[in-house]
Amino acid sequence: MRVWYRLAAVVSIVLLVPFVSDAQYRSGGGYSDLYDSETVAALKKHIGFLASASLEGRKAGSEGEKAAAEYVYSCLKEYGVDMLCPETGDEFGISKDGADTLTSRNVLGFIQGYDKDLRNRYIVVGARLDNLGTNTMTVNGNVSEQIYYGANGNASGLAMMMELARKVSTNSILFRRSVLFVAFGASSETYAGAWYFLNRSFSDVSNIDAMINLDMVGTGEQGFYAYTASNADINTVISSISRDLHPVQPEVVSYEIYPSDNRAFYSKEIPSVMFTTGQYPEHNTPRDTWSIIDYEMMERELEYVYNFTEAIANTGLQLSFRPSEVPKRGPSYDDVVPYYDCDQKPMFLNSTDPRQFLTKWVYQYLKYPKEAVEDGIQGRVLVDFVIDKDGNVTDVRVIRSADPLLDAEAIRVVSASPKWRPGRMNGNKVRTSMTIPVEFRLEKKGAFGINGREIKNDR
């Protein structure tokens, strides 16, 4: 595949989208729609248009893909996002196997962070723009055309990205880093849009700290997943926000459910996560229509993704890509299974949720070192440990240090843990590795805070 490109000038023309009846988008609306929240109504509107017959499946390089790009542009601009491309998108061309060159496009928007030291660092939120298009069939001598509407794949991801942009724009004062929103064209052509963005279009790739990919997020009744490629730092952010109450929590998986645009970011060694609701029967068929979407579940997923985006945009953690930056264990630990890979995860006090260990043990018995309080030392210590087949906590070590004083205290309290119920694989007990963030925060003189609690110095 050969990719050519041209840099398009940013224009400030507001796209006027002509009124089209809802009947063109979807059927089956009823009185229940009157009770939709603002977010659900917006999701229905976005998916209804993007998966409509008029866009003919949004095939890469088609007029349908172009119309989808113009729609995304107009919505992001309406939501207060600063646009970094013309209304028709940032165009690039693809020539493959000697065929005619097709023109595709990315749509790019930008919300600036408030922190003077981090506003030039970026979090990229991306979603696939194109789908399979149409297919002509002959059945019993009759020619018919099938449309691959792509409601879940990936009108759902685009819709969530746009509503996420609305929430970030409304609350931009809360974001330290800047957030880029990108609808990637020609994703089906070996992620050409993501490749073009990283290698030709965006000049500050070295300042991208993380990428969030939203791909096929509309069938949440079948599950909600986060694929992080086992990146320790991304998993740490997920663990840290899991301590807060959310209407839905993703299951972190170690296998790639779908190949998607996050692969292009991996090639640039940028930590990435893909949120998806997983496999579904209508995938890549004409049955992938608006009617299979669970909009209420999408709203709950959106709330989680927003909180994750805020957390990763504000983290003081220096996100790294290579697992080799974390000290590796020796050959005697080859049989240790990561926590998220266990069929049955280890349990502490009858819960598989790591928050139980943090709240019921770690933060109950942690003592803030007096010298650290006097010197104003605070931070987050990443502690890795192994739960053996008998449930004992062993091999406790620090993989990300905050300060020697804090490191030593974190190791002390984790090492003193009561027994766990060990993890299992295929019904058999296994040694399991876990990584948890232990936070030390000073609240005010005379007291210190751990995990948001105020604790007296004489404890």
Tab-separated table of C-alpha atoms in Angstrom:
chain	number	residue	atom	x	y	z
A	1	MET	CA	0.000	0.000	0.000
A	2	ARG	CA	1.289	3.450	-0.924
A	3	VAL	CA	-0.081	6.519	0.827
A	4	TRP	CA	0.174	10.021	-0.615
A	5	TYR	CA	-1.027	13.101	1.150
A	6	ARG	CA	-1.611	16.804	0.981
A	7	LEU	CA	-1.739	19.204	3.891
A	8	ALA	CA	-5.089	20.914	3.911
A	9	ALA	CA	-5.553	24.460	5.165
A	10	VAL	CA	-7.793	24.946	8.150
A	11	VAL	CA	-10.995	26.692	7.181
A	12	SER	CA	-13.499	28.444	9.383
A	13	ILE	CA	-16.662	27.752	7.394
A	14	VAL	CA	-19.513	26.372	9.475
A	15	LEU	CA	-21.017	23.325	7.805
A	16	LEU	CA	-24.743	23.665	7.263
A	17	VAL	CA	-26.305	20.221	7.410
A	18	PRO	CA	-29.621	20.136	5.514
A	19	PHE	CA	-32.652	18.946	7.411
A	20	VAL	CA	-33.493	15.332	6.712
A	21	SER	CA	-36.457	13.529	8.174
A	22	ASP	CA	-35.787	11.026	10.935
A	23	ALA	CA	-37.592	8.478	8.802
A	24	GLN	CA	-34.520	8.324	6.593
A	25	TYR	CA	-32.384	7.325	9.546
A	26	ARG	CA	-34.356	4.733	11.445
A	27	SER	CA	-37.823	3.427	12.023
A	28	GLY	CA	-39.553	2.115	15.105
A	29	GLY	CA	-39.462	5.270	17.223
A	30	GLY	CA	-42.225	5.497	19.759
A	31	TYR	CA	-43.407	7.142	22.918
A	32	SER	CA	-40.476	5.638	24.805
A	33	ASP	CA	-38.178	8.023	22.931
A	34	LEU	CA	-39.821	10.889	24.813
A	35	TYR	CA	-38.146	9.636	28.003
A	36	ASP	CA	-34.639	9.479	26.518
A	37	SER	CA	-31.937	11.469	28.284
A	38	GLU	CA	-30.175	14.175	26.311
A	39	THR	CA	-27.201	11.867	25.810
A	40	VAL	CA	-29.273	8.895	24.617
A	41	ALA	CA	-31.177	11.157	22.216
A	42	ALA	CA	-27.881	12.455	20.817
A	43	LEU	CA	-26.466	8.924	20.437
A	44	LYS	CA	-29.594	7.851	18.562
A	45	LYS	CA	-29.345	10.861	16.272
A	46	HIS	CA	-25.657	10.254	15.484
A	47	ILE	CA	-25.994	6.524	14.838
A	48	GLY	CA	-29.234	7.054	12.931
A	49	PHE	CA	-27.472	9.323	10.448
A	50	LEU	CA	-24.131	7.532	10.226
A	51	ALA	CA	-25.790	4.131	9.691
A	52	SER	CA	-28.470	5.393	7.305
A	53	ALA	CA	-28.981	3.960	3.817
A	54	SER	CA	-28.016	7.295	2.240
A	55	LEU	CA	-24.379	6.845	3.366
A	56	GLU	CA	-24.248	3.391	1.714
A	57	GLY	CA	-22.031	1.803	4.321
A	58	ARG	CA	-19.359	4.556	4.436
A	59	LYS	CA	-16.816	2.643	2.331
A	60	ALA	CA	-13.320	4.170	2.395
A	61	GLY	CA	-13.039	6.804	-0.318
A	62	SER	CA	-16.782	6.936	-0.998
A	63	GLU	CA	-19.224	9.822	-0.907
A	64	GLY	CA	-20.787	8.127	2.108
A	65	GLU	CA	-17.512	8.303	4.034
A	66	LYS	CA	-17.168	11.947	3.025
A	67	ALA	CA	-20.707	12.716	4.249
A	68	ALA	CA	-19.907	10.990	7.540
A	69	ALA	CA	-16.757	13.109	7.884
A	70	GLU	CA	-18.719	16.302	7.263
A	71	TYR	CA	-21.281	15.256	9.872
A	72	VAL	CA	-18.601	14.540	12.499
A	73	TYR	CA	-16.934	17.875	11.707
A	74	SER	CA	-20.190	19.817	12.148
A	75	CYS	CA	-21.021	18.100	15.466
A	76	LEU	CA	-17.572	18.600	16.974
A	77	LYS	CA	-17.561	22.251	15.932
A	78	GLU	CA	-21.036	22.744	17.402
A	79	TYR	CA	-19.787	21.228	20.670
A	80	GLY	CA	-17.056	23.842	20.978
A	81	VAL	CA	-14.143	21.748	19.725
A	82	ASP	CA	-11.436	23.674	17.852
A	83	MET	CA	-11.198	22.030	14.430
A	84	LEU	CA	-7.810	21.278	12.886
A	85	CYS	CA	-9.017	20.373	9.400
A	86	PRO	CA	-11.380	21.633	6.683
A	87	GLU	CA	-15.054	20.684	6.893
A	88	THR	CA	-14.457	17.831	4.444
A	89	GLY	CA	-11.605	16.479	6.568
A	90	ASP	CA	-7.845	16.227	6.213
A	91	GLU	CA	-7.591	14.363	2.908
A	92	PHE	CA	-5.098	11.699	1.905
A	93	GLY	CA	-4.926	9.204	-0.927
A	94	ILE	CA	-4.405	5.453	-1.078
A	95	SER	CA	-3.142	3.442	-4.021
A	96	LYS	CA	-3.271	-0.330	-3.566
A	97	ASP	CA	-2.295	-3.163	-5.910
A	98	GLY	CA	-2.248	-0.916	-8.947
A	99	ALA	CA	-5.879	0.147	-8.512
A	100	ASP	CA	-7.079	3.712	-8.912
A	101	THR	CA	-6.165	6.004	-6.056
A	102	LEU	CA	-8.985	6.580	-3.586
A	103	THR	CA	-9.278	9.692	-1.458
A	104	SER	CA	-10.099	9.291	2.198
A	105	ARG	CA	-9.961	11.727	5.092
A	106	ASN	CA	-9.485	12.166	8.829
A	107	VAL	CA	-11.490	14.589	10.949
A	108	LEU	CA	-9.476	16.260	13.715
A	109	GLY	CA	-10.581	18.402	16.638
A	110	PHE	CA	-8.745	19.778	19.657
A	111	ILE	CA	-9.543	20.875	23.217
A	112	GLN	CA	-6.667	22.600	24.980
A	113	GLY	CA	-5.685	21.622	28.510
A	114	TYR	CA	-5.341	24.213	31.254
A	115	ASP	CA	-1.965	23.224	32.745
A	116	LYS	CA	0.842	25.402	31.372
A	117	ASP	CA	3.309	22.532	31.821
A	118	LEU	CA	1.121	19.822	30.277
A	119	ARG	CA	-1.096	21.591	27.741
A	120	ASN	CA	1.375	20.700	24.992
A	121	ARG	CA	1.038	17.008	25.868
A	122	TYR	CA	-1.839	15.138	24.233
A	123	ILE	CA	-4.339	12.374	24.779
A	124	VAL	CA	-5.775	11.127	21.462
A	125	VAL	CA	-9.345	9.803	21.380
A	126	GLY	CA	-10.022	8.019	18.096
A	127	ALA	CA	-12.814	6.146	16.328
A	128	ARG	CA	-13.012	4.426	12.946
A	129	LEU	CA	-14.912	6.452	10.326
A	130	ASP	CA	-15.402	3.965	7.473
A	131	ASN	CA	-17.155	0.622	7.072
A	132	LEU	CA	-17.520	-2.000	4.307
A	133	GLY	CA	-19.844	-0.118	1.951
A	134	THR	CA	-22.141	-2.173	-0.286
A	135	ASN	CA	-22.205	-5.546	-2.019
A	136	THR	CA	-24.077	-6.434	-5.207
A	137	MET	CA	-25.659	-9.886	-5.296
A	138	THR	CA	-27.540	-11.897	-7.901
A	139	VAL	CA	-30.170	-14.241	-6.486
A	140	ASN	CA	-32.323	-16.280	-8.883
A	141	GLY	CA	-31.413	-13.874	-11.653
A	142	ASN	CA	-32.376	-10.811	-9.644
A	143	VAL	CA	-29.713	-8.235	-8.865
A	144	SER	CA	-29.872	-6.690	-5.418
A	145	GLU	CA	-27.571	-4.487	-3.405
A	146	GLN	CA	-26.709	-5.105	0.229
A	147	ILE	CA	-25.707	-2.224	2.468
A	148	TYR	CA	-23.341	-2.837	5.363
A	149	TYR	CA	-24.799	-0.104	7.561
A	150	GLY	CA	-22.208	-0.453	10.312
A	151	ALA	CA	-24.338	0.855	13.182
A	152	ASN	CA	-22.188	-0.826	15.796
A	153	GLY	CA	-19.172	-0.987	13.508
A	154	ASN	CA	-18.396	1.809	13.957
A	155	ALA	CA	-21.146	4.421	14.042
A	156	SER	CA	-21.368	3.590	17.756
A	157	GLY	CA	-17.710	4.497	18.381
A	158	LEU	CA	-18.046	7.740	16.405
A	159	ALA	CA	-21.203	8.661	18.327
A	160	MET	CA	-19.521	8.009	21.669
A	161	MET	CA	-16.462	10.009	20.617
A	162	MET	CA	-18.619	13.005	19.689
A	163	GLU	CA	-20.555	12.914	22.964
A	164	LEU	CA	-17.284	12.479	24.864
A	165	ALA	CA	-15.994	15.593	23.091
A	166	ARG	CA	-19.097	17.468	24.232
A	167	LYS	CA	-18.449	16.501	27.873
A	168	VAL	CA	-14.730	17.328	27.693
A	169	SER	CA	-15.485	20.676	26.049
A	170	THR	CA	-18.010	21.528	28.766
A	171	ASN	CA	-15.503	20.608	31.499
A	172	SER	CA	-12.275	21.644	29.762
A	173	ILE	CA	-11.099	23.531	32.853
A	174	LEU	CA	-10.651	20.127	34.528
A	175	PHE	CA	-8.197	18.726	31.959
A	176	ARG	CA	-4.473	19.320	32.410
A	177	ARG	CA	-3.405	17.780	29.103
A	178	SER	CA	-4.950	18.656	25.762
A	179	VAL	CA	-7.301	16.157	24.124
A	180	LEU	CA	-7.351	15.432	20.381
A	181	PHE	CA	-10.442	13.840	18.818
A	182	VAL	CA	-9.831	12.021	15.532
A	183	ALA	CA	-12.218	10.134	13.238
A	184	PHE	CA	-9.884	7.910	11.218
A	185	GLY	CA	-10.700	7.377	7.552
A	186	ALA	CA	-9.817	4.236	5.586
A	187	SER	CA	-9.318	2.243	8.750
A	188	SER	CA	-10.294	-0.875	6.809
A	189	GLU	CA	-7.305	-0.233	4.539
A	190	THR	CA	-4.724	-1.381	7.094
A	191	TYR	CA	-5.451	1.600	9.377
A	192	ALA	CA	-4.361	4.079	6.706
A	193	GLY	CA	-5.974	7.081	8.418
A	194	ALA	CA	-4.185	6.394	11.703
A	195	TRP	CA	-0.902	5.838	9.827
A	196	TYR	CA	-1.343	9.125	7.936
A	197	PHE	CA	-2.128	11.014	11.147
A	198	LEU	CA	0.975	9.684	12.902
A	199	ASN	CA	3.412	9.872	10.016
A	200	ARG	CA	2.304	12.814	7.874
A	201	SER	CA	-0.421	14.975	9.343
A	202	PHE	CA	0.295	15.623	13.036
A	203	SER	CA	3.684	17.153	13.786
A	204	ASP	CA	3.771	16.643	17.584
A	205	VAL	CA	3.520	12.843	17.724
A	206	SER	CA	6.325	12.717	20.285
A	207	ASN	CA	4.058	14.684	22.669
A	208	ILE	CA	1.210	12.135	22.564
A	209	ASP	CA	1.096	10.456	25.971
A	210	ALA	CA	-1.737	7.969	25.330
A	211	MET	CA	-4.403	6.913	22.842
A	212	ILE	CA	-8.003	5.866	23.570
A	213	ASN	CA	-9.713	3.923	20.778
A	214	LEU	CA	-13.510	3.516	20.639
A	215	ASP	CA	-14.525	0.693	18.306
A	216	MET	CA	-17.843	-1.156	18.338
A	217	VAL	CA	-19.226	-0.047	21.709
A	218	GLY	CA	-22.968	-0.432	21.091
A	219	THR	CA	-23.814	-3.951	22.286
A	220	GLY	CA	-22.990	-3.603	25.951
A	221	GLU	CA	-25.429	-6.260	27.122
A	222	GLN	CA	-22.766	-8.741	25.954
A	223	GLY	CA	-19.987	-7.111	27.998
A	224	PHE	CA	-17.707	-4.088	28.084
A	225	TYR	CA	-13.970	-4.622	27.620
A	226	ALA	CA	-10.682	-2.752	27.762
A	227	TYR	CA	-7.755	-4.102	25.751
A	228	THR	CA	-4.517	-2.486	26.935
A	229	ALA	CA	-1.942	-4.887	25.455
A	230	SER	CA	-1.101	-5.544	29.129
A	231	ASN	CA	0.406	-2.065	29.488
A	232	ALA	CA	1.154	-1.716	33.201
A	233	ASP	CA	0.634	2.058	33.330
A	234	ILE	CA	-2.720	1.996	31.518
A	235	ASN	CA	-3.843	-0.839	33.800
A	236	THR	CA	-2.820	1.273	36.788
A	237	VAL	CA	-5.053	4.151	35.663
A	238	ILE	CA	-7.936	1.715	35.165
A	239	SER	CA	-7.356	0.299	38.651
A	240	SER	CA	-7.167	3.747	40.213
A	241	ILE	CA	-10.514	4.930	38.838
A	242	SER	CA	-12.147	1.589	39.605
A	243	ARG	CA	-12.158	2.724	43.236
A	244	ASP	CA	-14.896	5.190	42.292
A	245	LEU	CA	-18.479	4.124	41.693
A	246	HIS	CA	-19.392	3.788	38.021
A	247	PRO	CA	-22.558	2.435	36.429
A	248	VAL	CA	-20.379	0.064	34.396
A	249	GLN	CA	-16.768	-1.132	34.663
A	250	PRO	CA	-14.783	-2.642	31.762
A	251	GLU	CA	-13.228	-6.073	31.995
A	252	VAL	CA	-9.520	-5.776	31.202
A	253	VAL	CA	-8.607	-8.485	28.686
A	254	SER	CA	-5.198	-9.675	27.565
A	255	TYR	CA	-6.308	-10.727	24.061
A	256	GLU	CA	-7.168	-8.407	21.188
A	257	ILE	CA	-10.897	-8.725	20.489
A	258	TYR	CA	-10.686	-6.787	17.210
A	259	PRO	CA	-7.722	-5.335	15.311
A	260	SER	CA	-8.195	-1.580	15.109
A	261	ASP	CA	-6.488	1.819	14.826
A	262	ASN	CA	-4.729	1.474	18.178
A	263	ARG	CA	-2.289	-0.846	16.367
A	264	ALA	CA	-0.818	2.129	14.503
A	265	PHE	CA	-0.162	3.819	17.852
A	266	TYR	CA	1.512	0.677	19.174
A	267	SER	CA	3.927	0.891	16.235
A	268	LYS	CA	4.883	4.351	17.507
A	269	GLU	CA	5.236	2.967	21.057
A	270	ILE	CA	2.364	5.080	22.388
A	271	PRO	CA	0.435	3.497	25.297
A	272	SER	CA	-3.081	2.734	24.056
A	273	VAL	CA	-6.357	1.224	25.155
A	274	MET	CA	-9.286	0.048	23.046
A	275	PHE	CA	-12.746	0.108	24.600
A	276	THR	CA	-15.242	-2.231	22.934
A	277	THR	CA	-18.324	-4.280	23.731
A	278	GLY	CA	-16.845	-7.277	21.935
A	279	GLN	CA	-17.970	-9.811	19.370
A	280	TYR	CA	-21.560	-9.726	18.120
A	281	PRO	CA	-23.438	-11.853	15.525
A	282	GLU	CA	-24.255	-8.965	13.168
A	283	HIS	CA	-20.604	-7.942	12.723
A	284	ASN	CA	-19.785	-7.215	9.060
A	285	THR	CA	-23.294	-8.122	7.895
A	286	PRO	CA	-26.220	-6.036	6.572
A	287	ARG	CA	-27.971	-6.739	9.892
A	288	ASP	CA	-25.666	-4.293	11.705
A	289	THR	CA	-28.369	-1.619	11.975
A	290	TRP	CA	-29.436	0.941	14.584
A	291	SER	CA	-31.929	-1.561	16.053
A	292	ILE	CA	-29.193	-3.738	17.655
A	293	ILE	CA	-27.739	-0.845	19.668
A	294	ASP	CA	-28.234	-0.658	23.436
A	295	TYR	CA	-28.272	3.128	23.824
A	296	GLU	CA	-28.796	3.197	27.583
A	297	MET	CA	-25.778	0.962	28.091
A	298	MET	CA	-23.773	3.210	25.751
A	299	GLU	CA	-24.619	6.154	27.999
A	300	ARG	CA	-23.230	4.274	31.001
A	301	GLU	CA	-20.098	3.288	29.077
A	302	LEU	CA	-19.650	6.924	28.045
A	303	GLU	CA	-19.657	7.984	31.699
A	304	TYR	CA	-16.838	5.547	32.413
A	305	VAL	CA	-14.814	6.540	29.337
A	306	TYR	CA	-15.159	10.209	30.282
A	307	ASN	CA	-13.813	9.529	33.785
A	308	PHE	CA	-10.976	7.454	32.331
A	309	THR	CA	-10.114	10.236	29.859
A	310	GLU	CA	-10.059	12.792	32.663
A	311	ALA	CA	-7.872	10.533	34.818
A	312	ILE	CA	-5.319	9.837	32.109
A	313	ALA	CA	-5.257	13.487	31.010
A	314	ASN	CA	-4.514	14.549	34.581
A	315	THR	CA	-2.215	11.778	35.772
A	316	GLY	CA	1.196	12.668	37.101
A	317	LEU	CA	2.378	9.204	36.089
A	318	GLN	CA	4.920	9.208	33.278
A	319	LEU	CA	3.199	6.712	31.001
A	320	SER	CA	5.609	4.282	29.391
A	321	PHE	CA	5.146	1.819	26.547
A	322	ARG	CA	7.762	-0.870	26.940
A	323	PRO	CA	7.234	-3.571	29.559
A	324	SER	CA	11.033	-3.812	29.712
A	325	GLU	CA	11.005	-0.529	31.627
A	326	VAL	CA	9.486	-2.507	34.513
A	327	PRO	CA	12.010	-4.817	36.205
A	328	LYS	CA	11.373	-8.384	35.070
A	329	ARG	CA	11.265	-11.373	37.354
A	330	GLY	CA	13.624	-14.295	36.880
A	331	PRO	CA	12.923	-17.687	35.248
A	332	SER	CA	11.539	-19.101	38.507
A	333	TYR	CA	8.477	-16.876	37.969
A	334	ASP	CA	7.599	-18.141	34.487
A	335	ASP	CA	4.533	-19.913	35.875
A	336	VAL	CA	3.082	-16.744	37.428
A	337	VAL	CA	-0.230	-15.723	35.815
A	338	PRO	CA	-1.238	-12.038	35.587
A	339	TYR	CA	-4.295	-11.140	37.686
A	340	TYR	CA	-6.465	-10.203	34.683
A	341	ASP	CA	-5.662	-13.466	32.860
A	342	CYS	CA	-7.014	-15.770	35.582
A	343	ASP	CA	-10.233	-17.685	34.918
A	344	GLN	CA	-11.035	-17.108	38.597
A	345	LYS	CA	-9.283	-14.039	39.959
A	346	PRO	CA	-7.774	-14.041	43.473
A	347	MET	CA	-10.155	-12.903	46.211
A	348	PHE	CA	-9.498	-10.751	49.274
A	349	LEU	CA	-12.249	-10.885	51.889
A	350	ASN	CA	-14.515	-12.629	49.352
A	351	SER	CA	-14.048	-9.968	46.664
A	352	THR	CA	-12.087	-10.068	43.403
A	353	ASP	CA	-12.103	-6.257	43.264
A	354	PRO	CA	-8.600	-4.855	44.047
A	355	ARG	CA	-10.314	-1.925	45.765
A	356	GLN	CA	-11.278	-4.283	48.576
A	357	PHE	CA	-7.612	-4.918	49.384
A	358	LEU	CA	-6.769	-1.219	49.212
A	359	THR	CA	-9.662	0.023	51.352
A	360	LYS	CA	-9.975	-2.852	53.832
A	361	TRP	CA	-6.285	-3.480	54.384
A	362	VAL	CA	-3.734	-1.165	52.801
A	363	TYR	CA	-5.289	2.181	53.724
A	364	GLN	CA	-6.404	0.890	57.123
A	365	TYR	CA	-2.892	-0.008	58.244
A	366	LEU	CA	-0.653	2.323	56.231
A	367	LYS	CA	1.389	4.749	58.360
A	368	TYR	CA	2.659	7.894	56.702
A	369	PRO	CA	6.389	8.109	57.559
A	370	LYS	CA	7.008	11.012	59.946
A	371	GLU	CA	10.065	12.175	57.995
A	372	ALA	CA	8.021	12.244	54.798
A	373	VAL	CA	5.348	14.381	56.462
A	374	GLU	CA	7.956	16.819	57.773
A	375	ASP	CA	9.602	17.089	54.349
A	376	GLY	CA	6.317	17.368	52.454
A	377	ILE	CA	6.948	14.171	50.459
A	378	GLN	CA	3.964	12.627	48.707
A	379	GLY	CA	3.245	10.534	45.612
A	380	ARG	CA	2.037	7.212	44.245
A	381	VAL	CA	3.961	3.959	44.678
A	382	LEU	CA	3.267	1.084	42.287
A	383	VAL	CA	3.616	-2.186	44.171
A	384	ASP	CA	3.787	-5.564	42.466
A	385	PHE	CA	3.356	-8.844	44.340
A	386	VAL	CA	2.571	-12.523	43.895
A	387	ILE	CA	-0.277	-14.456	45.530
A	388	ASP	CA	0.904	-18.053	45.804
A	389	LYS	CA	-1.205	-21.214	45.562
A	390	ASP	CA	-1.830	-21.139	49.316
A	391	GLY	CA	-3.052	-17.518	49.203
A	392	ASN	CA	0.063	-15.989	50.751
A	393	VAL	CA	1.338	-12.614	49.510
A	394	THR	CA	4.965	-13.042	48.436
A	395	ASP	CA	7.688	-11.352	46.384
A	396	VAL	CA	6.520	-7.802	47.098
A	397	ARG	CA	8.481	-5.187	45.155
A	398	VAL	CA	8.192	-1.581	43.988
A	399	ILE	CA	8.049	-1.153	40.222
A	400	ARG	CA	7.465	2.611	40.235
A	401	SER	CA	9.008	4.573	43.094
A	402	ALA	CA	7.762	7.787	44.687
A	403	ASP	CA	10.388	8.114	47.446
A	404	PRO	CA	12.387	5.554	49.464
A	405	LEU	CA	10.431	6.401	52.617
A	406	LEU	CA	7.070	5.890	50.940
A	407	ASP	CA	8.303	2.811	49.060
A	408	ALA	CA	9.356	1.102	52.286
A	409	GLU	CA	6.008	1.749	53.976
A	410	ALA	CA	4.043	0.485	50.974
A	411	ILE	CA	6.113	-2.717	50.908
A	412	ARG	CA	5.639	-3.183	54.669
A	413	VAL	CA	1.865	-3.004	54.665
A	414	VAL	CA	1.371	-5.102	51.507
A	415	SER	CA	3.786	-7.765	52.789
A	416	ALA	CA	1.755	-8.044	56.001
A	417	SER	CA	-1.433	-8.909	54.101
A	418	PRO	CA	-3.670	-11.697	55.397
A	419	LYS	CA	-4.204	-14.689	53.146
A	420	TRP	CA	-6.125	-14.421	49.894
A	421	ARG	CA	-8.150	-17.034	48.083
A	422	PRO	CA	-5.758	-17.972	45.249
A	423	GLY	CA	-6.513	-17.510	41.573
A	424	ARG	CA	-7.305	-20.413	39.263
A	425	MET	CA	-6.721	-21.382	35.647
A	426	ASN	CA	-8.635	-24.322	34.171
A	427	GLY	CA	-9.788	-25.171	37.673
A	428	ASN	CA	-6.270	-25.368	39.105
A	429	LYS	CA	-4.730	-23.011	41.652
A	430	VAL	CA	-2.007	-20.777	40.192
A	431	ARG	CA	0.469	-18.208	41.403
A	432	THR	CA	-0.908	-14.816	40.442
A	433	SER	CA	0.781	-11.431	40.040
A	434	MET	CA	-0.936	-8.157	40.885
A	435	THR	CA	0.045	-4.494	40.673
A	436	ILE	CA	-1.666	-1.859	42.809
A	437	PRO	CA	-1.178	1.914	43.229
A	438	VAL	CA	-0.583	3.033	46.821
A	439	GLU	CA	-1.176	6.764	47.185
A	440	PHE	CA	0.351	9.058	49.796
A	441	ARG	CA	-1.195	12.527	49.799
A	442	LEU	CA	-0.581	15.384	52.231
A	443	GLU	CA	-3.750	17.327	52.905
A	444	LYS	CA	-2.690	20.023	55.342
A	445	LYS	CA	-0.157	20.728	58.041
A	446	GLY	CA	-0.705	18.487	61.037
A	447	ALA	CA	-2.501	15.747	59.130
A	448	PHE	CA	-2.000	13.633	56.098
A	449	GLY	CA	-4.419	12.045	53.687
A	450	ILE	CA	-4.423	8.526	52.344
A	451	ASN	CA	-6.877	7.808	49.573
A	452	GLY	CA	-8.816	10.946	50.421
A	453	ARG	CA	-9.010	10.326	54.192
A	454	GLU	CA	-7.541	12.656	56.786
A	455	ILE	CA	-5.404	10.855	59.340
A	456	LYS	CA	-3.629	12.210	62.407
A	457	ASN	CA	0.159	12.251	62.525
A	458	ASP	CA	0.340	10.395	65.834
A	459	ARG	CA	-1.250	7.296	64.383
